[in-house]
mmCIF file of C-alpha atoms in Angstrom:
data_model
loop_
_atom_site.group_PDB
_atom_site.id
_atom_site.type_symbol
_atom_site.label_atom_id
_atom_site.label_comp_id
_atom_site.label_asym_id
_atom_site.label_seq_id
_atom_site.Cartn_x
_atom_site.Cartn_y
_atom_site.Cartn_z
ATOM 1 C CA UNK L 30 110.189 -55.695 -0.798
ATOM 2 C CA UNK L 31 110.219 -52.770 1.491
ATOM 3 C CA UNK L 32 110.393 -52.977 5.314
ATOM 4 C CA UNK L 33 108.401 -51.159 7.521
ATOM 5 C CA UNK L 34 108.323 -51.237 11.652
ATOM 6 C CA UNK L 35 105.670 -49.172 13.287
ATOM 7 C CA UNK L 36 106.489 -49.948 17.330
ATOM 8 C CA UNK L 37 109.557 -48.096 17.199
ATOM 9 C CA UNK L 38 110.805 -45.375 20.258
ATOM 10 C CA UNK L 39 112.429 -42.753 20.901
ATOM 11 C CA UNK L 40 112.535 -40.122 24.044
ATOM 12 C CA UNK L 41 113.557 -36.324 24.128
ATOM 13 C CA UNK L 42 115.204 -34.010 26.394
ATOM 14 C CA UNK L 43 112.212 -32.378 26.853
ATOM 15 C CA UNK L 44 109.566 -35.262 27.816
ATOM 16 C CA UNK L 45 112.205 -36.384 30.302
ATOM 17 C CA UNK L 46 112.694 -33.697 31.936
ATOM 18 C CA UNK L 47 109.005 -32.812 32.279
ATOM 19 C CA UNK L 48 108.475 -36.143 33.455
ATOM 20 C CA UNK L 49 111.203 -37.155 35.679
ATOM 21 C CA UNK L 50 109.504 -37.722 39.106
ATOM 22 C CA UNK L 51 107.199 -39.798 37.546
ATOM 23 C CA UNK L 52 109.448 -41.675 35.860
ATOM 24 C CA UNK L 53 111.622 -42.493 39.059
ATOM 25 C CA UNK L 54 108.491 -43.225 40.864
ATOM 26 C CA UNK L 55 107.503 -46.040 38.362
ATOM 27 C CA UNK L 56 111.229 -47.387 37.587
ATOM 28 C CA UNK L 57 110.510 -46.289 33.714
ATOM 29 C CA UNK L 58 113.792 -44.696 33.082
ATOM 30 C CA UNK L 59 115.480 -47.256 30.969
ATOM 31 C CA UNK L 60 119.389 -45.537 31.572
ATOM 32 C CA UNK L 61 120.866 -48.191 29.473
ATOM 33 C CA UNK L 62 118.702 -47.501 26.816
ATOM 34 C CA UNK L 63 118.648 -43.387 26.851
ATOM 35 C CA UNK L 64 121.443 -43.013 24.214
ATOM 36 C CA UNK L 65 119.492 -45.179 21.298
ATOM 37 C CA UNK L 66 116.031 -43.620 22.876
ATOM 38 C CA UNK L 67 117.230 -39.750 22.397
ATOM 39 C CA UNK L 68 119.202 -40.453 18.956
ATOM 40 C CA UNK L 69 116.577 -39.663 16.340
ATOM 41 C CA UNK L 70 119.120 -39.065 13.395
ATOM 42 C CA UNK L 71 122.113 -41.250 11.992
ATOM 43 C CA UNK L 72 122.177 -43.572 15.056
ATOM 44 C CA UNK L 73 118.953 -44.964 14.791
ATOM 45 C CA UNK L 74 119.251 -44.953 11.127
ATOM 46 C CA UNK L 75 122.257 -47.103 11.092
ATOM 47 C CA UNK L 76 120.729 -49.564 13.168
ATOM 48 C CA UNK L 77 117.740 -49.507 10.907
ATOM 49 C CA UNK L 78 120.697 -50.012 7.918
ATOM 50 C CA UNK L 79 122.267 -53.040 9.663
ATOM 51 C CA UNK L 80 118.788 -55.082 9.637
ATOM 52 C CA UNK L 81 117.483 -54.022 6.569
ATOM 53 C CA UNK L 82 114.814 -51.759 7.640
ATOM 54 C CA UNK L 83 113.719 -48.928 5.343
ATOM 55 C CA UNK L 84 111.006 -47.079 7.123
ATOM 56 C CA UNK L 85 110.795 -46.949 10.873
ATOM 57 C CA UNK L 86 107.599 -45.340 12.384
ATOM 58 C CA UNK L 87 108.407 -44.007 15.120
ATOM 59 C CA UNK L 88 106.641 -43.385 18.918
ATOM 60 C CA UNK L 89 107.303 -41.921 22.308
ATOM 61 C CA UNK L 90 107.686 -43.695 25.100
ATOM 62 C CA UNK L 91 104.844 -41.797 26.653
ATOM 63 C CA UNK L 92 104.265 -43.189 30.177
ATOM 64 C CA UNK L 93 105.110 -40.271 31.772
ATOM 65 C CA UNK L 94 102.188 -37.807 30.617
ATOM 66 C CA UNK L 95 100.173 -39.574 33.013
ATOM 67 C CA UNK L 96 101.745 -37.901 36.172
ATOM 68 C CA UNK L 97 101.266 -34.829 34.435
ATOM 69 C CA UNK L 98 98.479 -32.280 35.173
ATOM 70 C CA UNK L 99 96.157 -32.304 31.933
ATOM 71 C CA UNK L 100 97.759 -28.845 30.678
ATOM 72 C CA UNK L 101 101.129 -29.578 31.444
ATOM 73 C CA UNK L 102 100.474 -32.931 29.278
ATOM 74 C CA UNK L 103 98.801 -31.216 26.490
ATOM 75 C CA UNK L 104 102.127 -28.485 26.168
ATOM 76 C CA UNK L 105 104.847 -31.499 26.677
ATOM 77 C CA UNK L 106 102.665 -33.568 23.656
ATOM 78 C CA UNK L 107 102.901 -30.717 21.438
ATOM 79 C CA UNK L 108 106.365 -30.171 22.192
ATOM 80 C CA UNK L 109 107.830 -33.916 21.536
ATOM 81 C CA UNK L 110 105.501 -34.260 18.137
ATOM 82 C CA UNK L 111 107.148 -30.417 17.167
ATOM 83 C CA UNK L 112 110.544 -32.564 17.511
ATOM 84 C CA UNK L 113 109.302 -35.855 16.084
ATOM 85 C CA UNK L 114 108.116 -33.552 12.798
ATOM 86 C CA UNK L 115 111.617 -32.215 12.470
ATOM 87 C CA UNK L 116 113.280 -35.675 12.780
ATOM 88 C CA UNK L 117 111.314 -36.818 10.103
ATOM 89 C CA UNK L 118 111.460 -33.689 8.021
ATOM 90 C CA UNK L 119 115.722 -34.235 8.334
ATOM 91 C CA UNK L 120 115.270 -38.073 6.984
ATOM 92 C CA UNK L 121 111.675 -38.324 5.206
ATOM 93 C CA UNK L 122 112.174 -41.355 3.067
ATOM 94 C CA UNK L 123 113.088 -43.543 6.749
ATOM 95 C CA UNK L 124 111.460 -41.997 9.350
ATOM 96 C CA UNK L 125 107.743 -41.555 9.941
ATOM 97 C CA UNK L 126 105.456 -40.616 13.122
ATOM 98 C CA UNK L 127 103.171 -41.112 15.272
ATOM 99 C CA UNK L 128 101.721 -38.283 17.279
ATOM 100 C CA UNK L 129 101.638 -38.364 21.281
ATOM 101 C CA UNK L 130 98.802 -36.962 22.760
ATOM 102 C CA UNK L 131 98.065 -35.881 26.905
ATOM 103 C CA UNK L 132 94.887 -38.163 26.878
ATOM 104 C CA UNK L 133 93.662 -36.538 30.219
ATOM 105 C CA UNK L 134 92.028 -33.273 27.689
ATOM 106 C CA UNK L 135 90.222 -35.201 25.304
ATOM 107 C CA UNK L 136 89.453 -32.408 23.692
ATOM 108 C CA UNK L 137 93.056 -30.700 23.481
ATOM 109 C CA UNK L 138 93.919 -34.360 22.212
ATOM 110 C CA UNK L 139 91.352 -33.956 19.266
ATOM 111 C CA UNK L 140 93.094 -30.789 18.442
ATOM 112 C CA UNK L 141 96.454 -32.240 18.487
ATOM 113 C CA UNK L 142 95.643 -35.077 16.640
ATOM 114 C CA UNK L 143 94.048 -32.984 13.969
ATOM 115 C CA UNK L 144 97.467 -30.752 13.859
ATOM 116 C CA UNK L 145 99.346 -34.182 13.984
ATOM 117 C CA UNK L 146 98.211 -35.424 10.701
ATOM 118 C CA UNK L 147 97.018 -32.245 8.481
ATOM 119 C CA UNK L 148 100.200 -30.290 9.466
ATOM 120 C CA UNK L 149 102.779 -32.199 10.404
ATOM 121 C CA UNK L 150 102.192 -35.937 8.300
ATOM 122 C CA UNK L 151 101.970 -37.873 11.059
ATOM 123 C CA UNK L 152 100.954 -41.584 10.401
ATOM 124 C CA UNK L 153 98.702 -42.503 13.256
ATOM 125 C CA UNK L 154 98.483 -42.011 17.466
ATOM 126 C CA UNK L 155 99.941 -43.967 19.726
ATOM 127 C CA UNK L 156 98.404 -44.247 23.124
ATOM 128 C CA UNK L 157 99.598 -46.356 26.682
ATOM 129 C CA UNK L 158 97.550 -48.332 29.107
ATOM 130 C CA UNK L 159 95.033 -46.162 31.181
ATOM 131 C CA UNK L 160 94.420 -42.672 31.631
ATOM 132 C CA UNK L 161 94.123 -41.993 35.745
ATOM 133 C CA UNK L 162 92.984 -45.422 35.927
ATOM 134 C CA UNK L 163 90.006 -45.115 33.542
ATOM 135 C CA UNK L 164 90.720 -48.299 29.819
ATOM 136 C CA UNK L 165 89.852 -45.880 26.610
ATOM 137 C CA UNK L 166 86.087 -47.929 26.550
ATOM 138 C CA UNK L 167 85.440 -44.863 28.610
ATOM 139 C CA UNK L 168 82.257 -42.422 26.868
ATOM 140 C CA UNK L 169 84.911 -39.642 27.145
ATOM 141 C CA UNK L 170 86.905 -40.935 24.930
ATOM 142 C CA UNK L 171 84.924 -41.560 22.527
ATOM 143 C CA UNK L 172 85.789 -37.950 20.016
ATOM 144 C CA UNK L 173 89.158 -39.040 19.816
ATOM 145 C CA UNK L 174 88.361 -42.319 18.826
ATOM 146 C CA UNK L 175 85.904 -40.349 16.108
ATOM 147 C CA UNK L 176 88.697 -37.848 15.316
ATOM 148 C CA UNK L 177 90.884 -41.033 14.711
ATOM 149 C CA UNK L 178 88.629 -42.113 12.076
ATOM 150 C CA UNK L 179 87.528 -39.307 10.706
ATOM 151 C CA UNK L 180 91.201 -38.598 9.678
ATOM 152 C CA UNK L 181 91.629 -41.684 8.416
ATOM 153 C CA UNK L 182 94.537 -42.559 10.475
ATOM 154 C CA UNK L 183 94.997 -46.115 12.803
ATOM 155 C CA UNK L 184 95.486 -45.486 16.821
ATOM 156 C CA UNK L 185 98.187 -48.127 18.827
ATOM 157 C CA UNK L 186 97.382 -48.963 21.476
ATOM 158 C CA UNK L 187 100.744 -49.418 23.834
ATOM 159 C CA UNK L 188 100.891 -51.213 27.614
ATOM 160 C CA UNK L 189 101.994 -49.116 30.286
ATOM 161 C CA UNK L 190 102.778 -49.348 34.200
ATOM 162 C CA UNK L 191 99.733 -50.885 35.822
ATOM 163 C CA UNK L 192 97.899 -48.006 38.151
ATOM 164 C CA UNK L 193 98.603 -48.007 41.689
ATOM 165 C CA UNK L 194 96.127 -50.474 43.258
ATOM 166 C CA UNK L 195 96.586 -53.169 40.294
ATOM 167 C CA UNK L 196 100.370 -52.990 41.564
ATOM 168 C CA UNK L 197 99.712 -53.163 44.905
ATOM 169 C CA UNK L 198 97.266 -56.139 44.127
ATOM 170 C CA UNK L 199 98.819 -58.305 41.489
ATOM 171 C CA UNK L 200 102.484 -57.945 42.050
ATOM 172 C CA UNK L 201 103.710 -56.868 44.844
ATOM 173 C CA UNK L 202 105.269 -59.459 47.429
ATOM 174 C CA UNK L 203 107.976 -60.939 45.187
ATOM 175 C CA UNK L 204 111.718 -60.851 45.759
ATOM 176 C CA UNK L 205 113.666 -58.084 44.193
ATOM 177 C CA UNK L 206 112.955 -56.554 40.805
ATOM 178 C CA UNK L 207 110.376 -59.513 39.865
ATOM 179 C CA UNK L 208 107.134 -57.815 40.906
ATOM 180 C CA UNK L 209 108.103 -54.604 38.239
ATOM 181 C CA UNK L 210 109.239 -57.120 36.086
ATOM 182 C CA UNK L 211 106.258 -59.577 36.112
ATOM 183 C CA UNK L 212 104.292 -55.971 35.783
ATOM 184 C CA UNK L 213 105.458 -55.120 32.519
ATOM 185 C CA UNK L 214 106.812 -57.190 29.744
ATOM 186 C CA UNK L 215 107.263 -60.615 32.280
ATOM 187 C CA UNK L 216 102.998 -60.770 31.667
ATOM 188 C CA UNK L 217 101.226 -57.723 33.295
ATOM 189 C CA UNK L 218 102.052 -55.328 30.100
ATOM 190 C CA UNK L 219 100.663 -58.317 27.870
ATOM 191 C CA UNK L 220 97.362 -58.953 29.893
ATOM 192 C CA UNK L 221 96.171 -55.824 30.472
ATOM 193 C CA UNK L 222 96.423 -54.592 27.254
ATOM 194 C CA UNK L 223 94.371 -58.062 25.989
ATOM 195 C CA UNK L 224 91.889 -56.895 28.462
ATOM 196 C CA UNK L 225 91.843 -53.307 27.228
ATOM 197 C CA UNK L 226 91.313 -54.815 23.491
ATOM 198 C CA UNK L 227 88.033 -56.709 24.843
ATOM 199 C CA UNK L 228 86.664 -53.869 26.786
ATOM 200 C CA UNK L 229 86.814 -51.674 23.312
ATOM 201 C CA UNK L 230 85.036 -54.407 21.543
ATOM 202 C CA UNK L 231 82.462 -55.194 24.145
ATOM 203 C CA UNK L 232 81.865 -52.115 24.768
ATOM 204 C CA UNK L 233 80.770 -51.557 21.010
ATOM 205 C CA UNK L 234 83.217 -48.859 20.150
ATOM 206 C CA UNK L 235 83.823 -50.457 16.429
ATOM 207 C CA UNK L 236 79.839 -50.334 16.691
ATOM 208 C CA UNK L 237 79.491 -46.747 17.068
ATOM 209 C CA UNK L 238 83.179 -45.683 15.294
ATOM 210 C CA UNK L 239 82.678 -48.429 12.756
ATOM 211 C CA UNK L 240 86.001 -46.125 10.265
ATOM 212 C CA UNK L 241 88.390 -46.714 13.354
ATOM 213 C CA UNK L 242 91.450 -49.118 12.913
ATOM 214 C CA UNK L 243 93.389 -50.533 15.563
ATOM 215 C CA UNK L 244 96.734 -51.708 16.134
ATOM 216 C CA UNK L 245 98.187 -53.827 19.311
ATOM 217 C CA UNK L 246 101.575 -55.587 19.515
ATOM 218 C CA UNK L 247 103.777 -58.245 20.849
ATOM 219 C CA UNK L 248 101.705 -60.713 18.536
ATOM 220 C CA UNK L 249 98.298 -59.743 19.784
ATOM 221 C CA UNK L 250 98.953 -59.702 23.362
ATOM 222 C CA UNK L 251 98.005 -63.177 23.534
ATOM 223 C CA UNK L 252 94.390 -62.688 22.273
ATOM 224 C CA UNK L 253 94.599 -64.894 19.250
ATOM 225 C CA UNK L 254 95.537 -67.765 21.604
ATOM 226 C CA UNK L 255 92.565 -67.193 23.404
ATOM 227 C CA UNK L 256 89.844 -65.688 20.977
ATOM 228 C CA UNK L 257 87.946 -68.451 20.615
ATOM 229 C CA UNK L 258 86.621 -69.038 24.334
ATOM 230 C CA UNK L 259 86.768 -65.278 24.576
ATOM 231 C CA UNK L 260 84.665 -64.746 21.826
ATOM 232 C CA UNK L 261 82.012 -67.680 22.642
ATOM 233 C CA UNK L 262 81.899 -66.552 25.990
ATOM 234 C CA UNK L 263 81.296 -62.585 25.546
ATOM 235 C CA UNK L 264 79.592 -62.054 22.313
ATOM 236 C CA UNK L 265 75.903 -63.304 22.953
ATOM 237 C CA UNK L 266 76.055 -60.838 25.835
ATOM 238 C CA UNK L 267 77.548 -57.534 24.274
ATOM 239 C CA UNK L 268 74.860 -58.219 21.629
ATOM 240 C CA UNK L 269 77.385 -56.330 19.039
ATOM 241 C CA UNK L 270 76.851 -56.256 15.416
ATOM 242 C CA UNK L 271 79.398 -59.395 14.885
ATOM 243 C CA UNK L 272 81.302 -61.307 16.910
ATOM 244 C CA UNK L 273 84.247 -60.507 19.403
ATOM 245 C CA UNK L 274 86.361 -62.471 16.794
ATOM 246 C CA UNK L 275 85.039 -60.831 13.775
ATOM 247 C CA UNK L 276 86.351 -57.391 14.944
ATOM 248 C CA UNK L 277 89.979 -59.028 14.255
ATOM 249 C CA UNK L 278 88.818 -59.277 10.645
ATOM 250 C CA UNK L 279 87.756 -55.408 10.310
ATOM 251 C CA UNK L 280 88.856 -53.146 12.874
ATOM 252 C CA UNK L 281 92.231 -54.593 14.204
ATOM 253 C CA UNK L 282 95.693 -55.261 13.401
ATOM 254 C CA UNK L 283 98.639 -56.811 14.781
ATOM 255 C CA UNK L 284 102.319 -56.275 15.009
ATOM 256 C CA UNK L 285 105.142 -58.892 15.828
ATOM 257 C CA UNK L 286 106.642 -56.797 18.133
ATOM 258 C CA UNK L 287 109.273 -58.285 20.756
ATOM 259 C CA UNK L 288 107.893 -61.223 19.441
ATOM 260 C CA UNK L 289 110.510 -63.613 17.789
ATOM 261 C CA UNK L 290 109.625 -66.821 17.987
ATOM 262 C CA UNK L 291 107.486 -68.776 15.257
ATOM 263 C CA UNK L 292 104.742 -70.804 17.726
ATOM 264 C CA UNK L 293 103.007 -67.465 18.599
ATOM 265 C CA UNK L 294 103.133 -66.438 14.675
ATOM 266 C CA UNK L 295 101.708 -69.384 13.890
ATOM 267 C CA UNK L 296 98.770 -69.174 16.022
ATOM 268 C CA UNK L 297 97.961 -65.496 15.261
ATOM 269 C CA UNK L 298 98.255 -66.471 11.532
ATOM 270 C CA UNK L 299 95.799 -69.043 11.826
ATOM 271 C CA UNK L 300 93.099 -66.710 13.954
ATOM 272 C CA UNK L 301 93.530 -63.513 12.295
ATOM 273 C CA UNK L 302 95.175 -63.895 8.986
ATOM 274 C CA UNK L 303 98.045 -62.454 7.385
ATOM 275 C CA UNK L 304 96.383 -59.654 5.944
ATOM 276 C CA UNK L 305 95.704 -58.337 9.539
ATOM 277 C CA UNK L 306 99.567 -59.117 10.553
ATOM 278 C CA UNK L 307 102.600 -56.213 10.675
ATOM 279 C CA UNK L 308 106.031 -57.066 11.316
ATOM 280 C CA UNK L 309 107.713 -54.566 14.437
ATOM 281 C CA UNK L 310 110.721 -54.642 16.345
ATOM 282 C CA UNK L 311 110.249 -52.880 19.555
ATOM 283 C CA UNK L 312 113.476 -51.063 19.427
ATOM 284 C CA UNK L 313 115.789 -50.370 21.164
ATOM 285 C CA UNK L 314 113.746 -52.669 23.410
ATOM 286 C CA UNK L 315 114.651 -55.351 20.918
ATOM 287 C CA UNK L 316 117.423 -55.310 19.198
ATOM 288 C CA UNK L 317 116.430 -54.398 14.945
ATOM 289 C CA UNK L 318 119.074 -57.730 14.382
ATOM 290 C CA UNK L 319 117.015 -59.484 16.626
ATOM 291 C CA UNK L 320 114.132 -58.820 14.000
ATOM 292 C CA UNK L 321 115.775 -59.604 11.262
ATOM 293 C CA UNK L 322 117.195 -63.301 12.483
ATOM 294 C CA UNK L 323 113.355 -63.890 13.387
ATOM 295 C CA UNK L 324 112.630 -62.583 9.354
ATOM 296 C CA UNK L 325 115.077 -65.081 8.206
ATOM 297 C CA UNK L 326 112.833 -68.161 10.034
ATOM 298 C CA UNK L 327 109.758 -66.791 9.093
ATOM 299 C CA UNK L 328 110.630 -66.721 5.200
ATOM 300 C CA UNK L 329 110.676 -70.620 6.074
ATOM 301 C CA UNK L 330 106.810 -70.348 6.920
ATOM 302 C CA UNK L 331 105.350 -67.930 4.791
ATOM 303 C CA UNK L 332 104.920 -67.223 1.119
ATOM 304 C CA UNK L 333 106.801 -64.936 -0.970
ATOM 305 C CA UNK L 334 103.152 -62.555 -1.085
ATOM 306 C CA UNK L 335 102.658 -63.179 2.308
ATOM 307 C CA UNK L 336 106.130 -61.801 3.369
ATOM 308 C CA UNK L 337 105.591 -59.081 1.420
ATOM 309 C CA UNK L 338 102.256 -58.389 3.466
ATOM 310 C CA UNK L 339 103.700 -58.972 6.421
ATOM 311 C CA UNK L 340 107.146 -56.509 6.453
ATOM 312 C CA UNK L 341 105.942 -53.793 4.759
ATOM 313 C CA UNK L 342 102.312 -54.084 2.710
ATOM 314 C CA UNK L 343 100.034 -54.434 5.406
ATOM 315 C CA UNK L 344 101.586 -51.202 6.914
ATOM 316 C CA UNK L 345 101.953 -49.062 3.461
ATOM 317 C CA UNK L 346 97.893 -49.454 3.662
ATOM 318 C CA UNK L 347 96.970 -49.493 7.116
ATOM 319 C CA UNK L 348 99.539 -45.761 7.505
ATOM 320 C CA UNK L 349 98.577 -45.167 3.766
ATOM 321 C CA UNK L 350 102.034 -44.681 3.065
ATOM 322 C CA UNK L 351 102.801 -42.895 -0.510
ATOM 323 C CA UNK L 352 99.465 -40.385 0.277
#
């Protein structure tokens, strides 16, 4: 039974410094986290060793392209998946990628997408949170969302800071580091990207890009919990082709990322299925151990087949591993 996590990051020299005001101005810096973030050799892989974990997928912890000028972002997103593509060339049997793209050039994006996965193997895109405040529902956005599917390749969809005025509206006025916390992973991270998942569906992107696969994390961002009311409540008016829920069933997947407790499992299980379900880590944001201990209680809760599915099948088909 192989194993297979797919929200799995990594920085480099490069991004940072490109992206180093930026990064001090939002508090994304993660210092205690830099060494296992920059280490894209025997490090990481001897982490991935200790939990069992044969291929990690790995992802940039992007945020920074957004205070980037759109050419600037385009030449450091070139540069990091340049150095992704050797990492992986140096360990090809455990490491995989996906490509980072400066989402402010759609059209440069397309490009690099294209180069991504004809040239250099790449598995998918990720992509964070907004792009100068605009969710990826936006018409511009729509030819990388074709390119996506066109290649055949699924696009993550990542949280990231909250723009400006969302900050300055939803969590500011709290003692200490508990506004930026509450922002992020605390509930703001989760949220948003919930609401960004809606806005693609109501929006009838899987309508018009009907190829295009879709991955979110951290158990579905609390959707399945809520997908019922959500879906009575917006399909009539979106008049799509199915319902709100349905696009769970054929155009998106989730991960189990810094998710390691069974009720949430449970609940996505029972909305979307298992076949729609990929096991993640988050690291070094969560520990790969951490993942593993949570493996060892869900083998109490699923099948043999469906733990296959879940740590490594679902993935091999969604990144069509093997190709």
């Amino acid at each position: 039974m192989k194993t297979i996590t797919l929200e799995e990051h990594f920085l480099t020299e490069t991004y940072m410094r490109a992206t180093a005001e930026y990064s001090v101005k939002t508090g994304m810096q993660f210092p205690d986290l830099q060494a296992k973030l920059l280490d894209l050799g025997a490090g990481r892989i001897a982490a991935m060793d200790e939990a069992g974990i044969d291929l990690q997928v790995m992802s940039l912890v992007a945020f920074g392209l957004e205070g980037l000028s759109a050419a600037d972002g385009t030449a450091v997103a070139r540069a990091v998946n340049d150095e992704l593509a050797a990492a992986v060339k140096a360990n090809p049997t455990r490491l995989a990628g996906f490509a980072t793209l400066g989402m402010k050039d759609v059209g440069a994006a397309v490009k690099e997408l294209e180069r991504c996965v004809s040239v250099l193997g790449f598995r998918g895109v990720m992509v964070n949170g907004t792009v100068e405040g605009r969710f990826f529902d936006d018409a511009r956005f729509l030819p990388f969302f074709e390119a996506a599917a066109a290649l055949d390749v699924p696009v993550y969809l990542h949280p990231a800071p909250p723009p400006e005025p969302v900050r300055e509206a939803y969590y500011t006025g709290l003692p200490g580091q508990l506004g930026m916390m509450l922002s992020i992973a605390g509930w703001g991270w989760h949220s948003e990207t919930a609401l960004h998942t809606l806005r693609l569906i109501v929006s009838g992107l899987f309508d018009k890009v009907p190829g295009l696969q879709l991955i979110i994390g951290h158990m579905g961002e609390g959707l399945p919990f809520a997908l019922a009311r959500s879906s009575g409540m917006l399909s009539g008016a979106a008049k799509l082709k199915q319902t709100v829920a349905e696009y769970f069933k054929t155009n998106i997947h989730l991960t189990t990322s810094g998710y390691f407790t069974l009720p949430p499992l449970k609940c996505a299980l029972e909305v979307v299925g298992i076949e729609r379900m990929m096991y993640s880590v988050d690291y070094p944001f969560s520990a790969n151990t951490k993942g593993k201990d949570f493996l060892e209680k869900v083998a109490g809760v699923l099948s043999g087949a469906e733990m296959e599915m879940l740590v490594g099948g679902n993935a091999a088909k969604v990144l069509r591993l093997g190709e």
